[in-house]
CSV table of C-alpha atoms and ligand atoms in Angstrom, one decimal:
chain,number,residue,atom,x,y,z
A,22,MET,CA,-3.8,-2.8,-20.1
A,23,THR,CA,-0.1,-2.4,-19.9
A,24,SER,CA,1.7,-5.7,-20.6
A,25,TYR,CA,3.9,-6.8,-17.7
A,26,LYS,CA,4.9,-10.3,-18.8
A,27,HIS,CA,8.6,-9.4,-18.8
A,28,SER,CA,8.6,-8.5,-15.2
A,29,ILE,CA,7.6,-10.4,-12.0
A,30,ILE,CA,4.9,-9.0,-9.9
A,31,ILE,CA,4.3,-10.0,-6.3
A,32,ALA,CA,1.0,-8.4,-5.1
A,33,ILE,CA,0.4,-8.1,-1.3
A,34,ASP,CA,-3.0,-6.8,-0.2
A,35,GLY,CA,-4.8,-6.6,3.1
A,36,PRO,CA,-6.3,-4.3,5.7
A,37,ALA,CA,-4.4,-1.7,7.7
A,38,GLY,CA,-1.7,-2.9,10.1
A,39,SER,CA,-1.7,-6.5,8.8
A,40,GLY,CA,2.1,-6.2,8.3
A,41,LYS,CA,2.1,-5.7,4.5
A,42,SER,CA,4.5,-2.8,4.2
A,43,THR,CA,7.2,-4.1,6.4
A,44,THR,CA,7.0,-7.6,4.9
A,45,ALA,CA,6.8,-6.4,1.4
A,46,ARG,CA,9.8,-4.1,1.8
A,47,LEU,CA,11.9,-7.0,3.3
A,48,VAL,CA,10.8,-9.4,0.6
A,49,ALA,CA,11.7,-6.9,-2.1
A,50,GLU,CA,15.1,-6.2,-0.5
A,51,ARG,CA,16.0,-9.9,-0.4
A,52,LEU,CA,14.8,-10.7,-3.9
A,53,GLY,CA,16.4,-7.5,-5.4
A,54,PHE,CA,12.9,-6.3,-6.5
A,55,ILE,CA,11.5,-2.8,-6.3
A,56,TYR,CA,9.1,-2.2,-3.4
A,57,VAL,CA,6.1,-0.1,-4.1
A,58,ASP,CA,3.8,1.2,-1.3
A,59,THR,CA,0.7,2.2,-3.2
A,60,GLY,CA,-1.0,3.5,-0.1
A,61,ALA,CA,1.6,6.3,0.0
A,62,MET,CA,0.4,7.5,-3.4
A,63,TYR,CA,-3.2,7.7,-2.2
A,64,ARG,CA,-2.0,9.5,1.0
A,65,ALA,CA,-0.1,12.0,-1.1
A,66,VAL,CA,-3.2,12.9,-3.1
A,67,THR,CA,-5.1,13.3,0.2
A,68,LEU,CA,-2.4,15.5,1.6
A,69,ALA,CA,-2.7,17.7,-1.5
A,70,TRP,CA,-6.5,18.0,-1.0
A,71,LEU,CA,-6.0,19.0,2.6
A,72,ARG,CA,-3.3,21.5,1.8
A,73,VAL,CA,-5.5,23.4,-0.5
A,74,GLY,CA,-8.2,23.6,2.1
A,75,LYS,CA,-10.5,20.7,1.0
A,76,PRO,CA,-12.0,22.4,-2.0
A,77,ASP,CA,-15.1,21.2,-3.9
A,78,ILE,CA,-14.1,17.7,-4.9
A,79,ASP,CA,-14.9,18.1,-8.6
A,80,VAL,CA,-12.7,21.2,-8.8
A,81,PHE,CA,-9.9,19.2,-7.1
A,82,LEU,CA,-10.4,16.2,-9.4
A,83,SER,CA,-10.2,18.3,-12.5
A,84,ASN,CA,-6.6,19.2,-11.8
A,85,LEU,CA,-5.1,16.4,-9.8
A,86,PRO,CA,-1.5,17.0,-8.4
A,87,ASP,CA,1.5,15.2,-9.8
A,88,ILE,CA,2.4,12.1,-7.7
A,89,SER,CA,5.6,10.2,-8.3
A,90,LEU,CA,7.9,7.8,-6.4
A,91,SER,CA,11.6,8.0,-6.0
A,92,ARG,CA,14.3,6.2,-3.9
A,93,ASP,CA,16.2,7.7,-1.0
A,94,PRO,CA,19.8,7.4,-2.3
A,95,GLN,CA,21.2,6.4,1.1
A,96,THR,CA,18.5,4.1,2.5
A,97,HIS,CA,16.9,3.1,-0.8
A,98,ARG,CA,13.5,3.5,0.8
A,99,GLN,CA,10.6,4.7,-1.2
A,100,MET,CA,10.2,8.5,-1.2
A,101,THR,CA,6.8,9.9,-2.2
A,102,LEU,CA,6.8,13.1,-4.1
A,103,LEU,CA,3.9,15.6,-4.5
A,104,ASP,CA,4.5,18.0,-7.4
A,105,GLY,CA,8.1,17.0,-7.2
A,106,VAL,CA,8.5,17.7,-3.4
A,107,ASP,CA,9.3,15.0,-0.9
A,108,VAL,CA,6.3,14.4,1.4
A,109,THR,CA,7.3,11.0,2.7
A,110,ASP,CA,6.8,12.1,6.4
A,111,GLN,CA,3.9,14.5,5.9
A,112,ILE,CA,1.6,11.8,4.5
A,113,ARG,CA,1.6,9.8,7.8
A,114,THR,CA,-0.3,12.4,9.9
A,115,SER,CA,-3.7,11.4,11.4
A,116,GLU,CA,-5.4,14.1,9.4
A,117,VAL,CA,-4.3,12.3,6.2
A,118,THR,CA,-5.2,8.9,7.6
A,119,LYS,CA,-8.7,10.1,8.5
A,120,GLN,CA,-9.4,11.3,4.9
A,121,VAL,CA,-7.5,8.9,2.8
A,122,SER,CA,-10.2,6.3,2.4
A,123,TYR,CA,-12.6,8.9,1.0
A,124,ILE,CA,-10.1,10.3,-1.5
A,125,SER,CA,-9.1,6.9,-2.6
A,126,SER,CA,-12.7,5.8,-3.3
A,127,LEU,CA,-12.9,8.4,-6.1
A,128,LYS,CA,-12.8,7.0,-9.6
A,129,THR,CA,-10.6,9.8,-11.1
A,130,VAL,CA,-8.0,9.3,-8.3
A,131,ARG,CA,-8.0,5.5,-8.7
A,132,GLU,CA,-7.6,5.6,-12.5
A,133,LYS,CA,-4.6,7.9,-12.2
A,134,MET,CA,-2.9,5.9,-9.5
A,135,VAL,CA,-3.6,2.5,-11.0
A,136,SER,CA,-2.1,3.7,-14.3
A,137,LEU,CA,1.1,4.9,-12.5
A,138,GLN,CA,1.3,1.6,-10.7
A,139,ARG,CA,1.0,-0.4,-13.9
A,140,ASN,CA,3.7,1.6,-15.5
A,141,ILE,CA,6.1,0.9,-12.7
A,142,GLY,CA,5.3,-2.8,-12.9
A,143,SER,CA,5.6,-2.9,-16.7
A,144,ASP,CA,9.4,-2.8,-16.7
A,145,HIS,CA,10.5,-3.7,-13.1
A,146,ASN,CA,10.2,-6.8,-10.9
A,147,VAL,CA,8.1,-5.4,-8.1
A,148,VAL,CA,6.6,-6.3,-4.7
A,149,MET,CA,3.6,-4.0,-4.6
A,150,ASP,CA,1.4,-3.6,-1.6
A,151,GLY,CA,-2.1,-2.1,-1.3
A,152,ARG,CA,-5.7,-3.0,-1.3
A,153,ASP,CA,-6.5,-3.9,-4.9
A,154,ILE,CA,-3.1,-5.0,-6.4
A,155,GLY,CA,-4.1,-8.6,-6.9
A,156,THR,CA,-7.7,-7.8,-8.0
A,157,ALA,CA,-7.5,-4.7,-10.1
A,158,VAL,CA,-4.0,-3.4,-10.7
A,159,PHE,CA,-2.3,-6.7,-11.6
A,160,PRO,CA,-5.0,-9.4,-11.8
A,161,LYS,CA,-2.4,-11.6,-13.5
A,162,ALA,CA,0.3,-11.1,-10.9
A,163,ASP,CA,2.7,-13.9,-10.5
A,164,LEU,CA,2.1,-14.3,-6.8
A,165,LYS,CA,-0.7,-12.9,-4.7
A,166,VAL,CA,-0.7,-12.7,-1.0
A,167,PHE,CA,-3.6,-11.5,1.2
A,168,MET,CA,-2.5,-10.6,4.7
A,169,ILE,CA,-4.8,-10.5,7.6
A,170,ALA,CA,-4.4,-10.4,11.4
A,171,ASP,CA,-6.7,-9.9,14.3
A,172,ILE,CA,-7.7,-6.3,15.0
A,173,GLN,CA,-6.0,-6.2,18.5
A,174,LYS,CA,-2.7,-7.3,17.0
A,175,ARG,CA,-3.0,-4.9,14.1
A,176,ALA,CA,-3.7,-1.9,16.3
A,177,SER,CA,-1.0,-2.6,18.8
A,178,ARG,CA,1.6,-3.1,16.0
A,179,ARG,CA,0.5,0.2,14.5
A,180,LEU,CA,0.7,1.9,17.9
A,181,GLU,CA,4.2,0.7,18.4
A,182,GLU,CA,5.2,2.0,15.0
A,183,MET,CA,3.6,5.4,15.7
A,184,LYS,CA,5.3,5.6,19.1
A,185,ASN,CA,8.7,4.9,17.6
A,186,LYS,CA,8.3,7.5,14.8
A,187,SER,CA,6.1,9.7,17.0
A,188,LYS,CA,6.5,13.0,15.1
A,189,HIS,CA,2.8,13.1,15.0
A,190,HIS,CA,-0.1,12.8,17.5
A,191,VAL,CA,-0.4,9.2,18.8
A,192,PRO,CA,-3.9,8.0,19.6
A,193,SER,CA,-4.9,5.5,22.3
A,194,LEU,CA,-5.2,1.8,21.5
A,195,ASP,CA,-9.0,2.0,21.6
A,196,GLU,CA,-9.1,5.0,19.3
A,197,LEU,CA,-6.8,3.3,16.9
A,198,ILE,CA,-8.9,0.1,16.8
A,199,GLN,CA,-12.0,2.2,16.1
A,200,GLN,CA,-10.2,4.2,13.3
A,201,MET,CA,-8.9,1.0,11.7
A,202,LYS,CA,-12.3,-0.7,11.8
A,203,GLU,CA,-13.8,2.3,10.1
A,204,ARG,CA,-11.2,2.5,7.4
A,205,ASP,CA,-11.4,-1.3,6.8
A,206,THR,CA,-15.2,-1.0,6.4
A,207,TYR,CA,-14.9,2.0,4.1
A,208,ASP,CA,-12.2,0.4,2.0
A,209,SER,CA,-14.0,-3.0,1.7
A,210,SER,CA,-17.4,-1.5,0.8
A,211,ARG,CA,-16.4,1.1,-1.7
A,212,GLU,CA,-17.8,0.7,-5.2
A,213,ILE,CA,-14.5,0.8,-7.2
A,214,ASP,CA,-11.8,-1.8,-6.6
A,215,PRO,CA,-12.7,-2.5,-2.9
A,216,LEU,CA,-10.3,-4.3,-0.5
A,217,LYS,CA,-11.0,-7.9,-1.3
A,218,MET,CA,-9.0,-11.1,-1.5
A,219,ALA,CA,-8.4,-12.3,-5.0
A,220,ASP,CA,-9.7,-15.9,-5.6
A,221,ASP,CA,-6.2,-17.0,-6.5
A,222,ALA,CA,-4.4,-15.3,-3.6
A,223,MET,CA,-2.7,-17.1,-0.7
A,224,LEU,CA,-4.2,-16.1,2.6
A,225,LEU,CA,-1.6,-15.3,5.3
A,226,ASP,CA,-2.8,-14.8,8.8
A,227,THR,CA,0.0,-12.9,10.5
A,228,SER,CA,-1.5,-12.7,14.0
A,229,GLU,CA,1.1,-15.1,15.4
A,230,LEU,CA,3.9,-14.6,12.9
A,231,THR,CA,7.0,-12.4,13.0
A,232,ILE,CA,8.0,-10.2,10.0
A,233,GLU,CA,10.9,-12.7,9.4
A,234,ASP,CA,8.4,-15.6,9.2
A,235,GLN,CA,6.1,-13.7,6.8
A,236,ALA,CA,9.0,-12.8,4.6
A,237,THR,CA,10.3,-16.3,4.5
A,238,ILE,CA,6.9,-17.8,3.6
A,239,ILE,CA,6.5,-15.4,0.7
A,240,ILE,CA,10.1,-15.8,-0.6
A,241,GLU,CA,9.7,-19.6,-0.6
A,242,LYS,CA,6.6,-19.2,-2.7
A,243,ALA,CA,8.3,-16.8,-5.0
A,244,LYS,CA,11.5,-18.8,-5.6
A,245,PRO,CA,10.0,-21.4,-8.1
A,246,ILE,CA,8.3,-18.5,-9.9
A,247,ILE,CA,11.6,-16.6,-10.3
A,248,ILE,CA,13.4,-19.8,-11.5
A,249,LYS,CA,10.7,-20.5,-14.1
A,250,HIS,CA,10.8,-16.8,-15.2
A,251,SER,CA,14.6,-17.0,-15.6
A,252,HIS,CA,14.1,-20.0,-18.0
A,253,GLY,CA,11.9,-17.8,-20.1
A,254,ALA,CA,8.5,-19.3,-19.0
B,306,CDP,O1,-0.4,1.5,5.9
B,306,CDP,P1,-1.9,1.6,6.2
B,306,CDP,O2,-2.5,0.2,6.3
B,306,CDP,O3,-2.3,2.5,7.2
B,306,CDP,O4,-2.6,2.1,4.9
B,306,CDP,P2,-1.9,2.5,3.5
B,306,CDP,O5,-1.4,1.3,2.8
B,306,CDP,O6,-1.0,3.7,3.7
B,306,CDP,O7,-3.2,3.0,2.7
B,306,CDP,C1,-4.0,4.1,3.1
B,306,CDP,C2,-5.3,4.1,2.4
B,306,CDP,O8,-5.1,4.2,1.0
B,306,CDP,C3,-6.1,2.8,2.6
B,306,CDP,O9,-6.9,2.8,3.8
B,306,CDP,C4,-7.0,2.8,1.3
B,306,CDP,O10,-8.1,3.7,1.5
B,306,CDP,C5,-6.1,3.5,0.3
B,306,CDP,N1,-5.5,2.5,-0.6
B,306,CDP,C6,-6.2,2.1,-1.7
B,306,CDP,O11,-7.4,2.4,-1.8
B,306,CDP,N2,-5.7,1.3,-2.6
B,306,CDP,C7,-4.4,0.9,-2.5
B,306,CDP,N3,-3.9,0.1,-3.4
B,306,CDP,C8,-3.7,1.3,-1.4
B,306,CDP,C9,-4.2,2.1,-0.5
């Protein structure tokens, strides 16, 4: 496994709509760390599979596309590149969302993405969010947070987000609840690196919290770790 003892890793895992991405981005910004949205990587692989017309999965796996991350020079937000082309917006469609759990359950896909994620964390301080960061990608992460929230809250947050961006089809709240439940079940019950809280993770129920609250809680936890790290511990 790649050594990452020279960098600080904050792992944030949890189900869809628990507030991971927004919180992780804010924490990273405030701490001067790099934010890595690993879900975007799985979404980009899924987009590639859809674009070539959902071919036989073994054929697709034998020649996986090139996925990489970059930063928007103006906003500094993560950009997701598929074979070198920016697909940051295209990976958010409901077609991709419907298929992403299947594609990300495949061993070949996970191995490739996990290796890319470990490389990023090997020489940068990162806040990385996903489903298996604290359990599989960085089991020795310096800080692990597992975010949850009740399903109604998660779905209405996601709906707001979709309405604001709304380039794509926006489902009803009930449809969204159903889709989220299905994705959570699929992600939690897959064989390889399922969505699961690490034993040493801090559980954060965000049902009644604001993004600001969530970021503050994580930053307070991270501060002593950063101080210790700066003293060479
Ligand atoms: O943002 P949202 O909660 O909709 O999901 P995402 O973070 O974009 O992740 C999309 C999907 O990718 C998840 O439902 C998982 O199936 C998969 N994923 C994963 O398997 N492992 C990760 N580390 C991150 C995402």
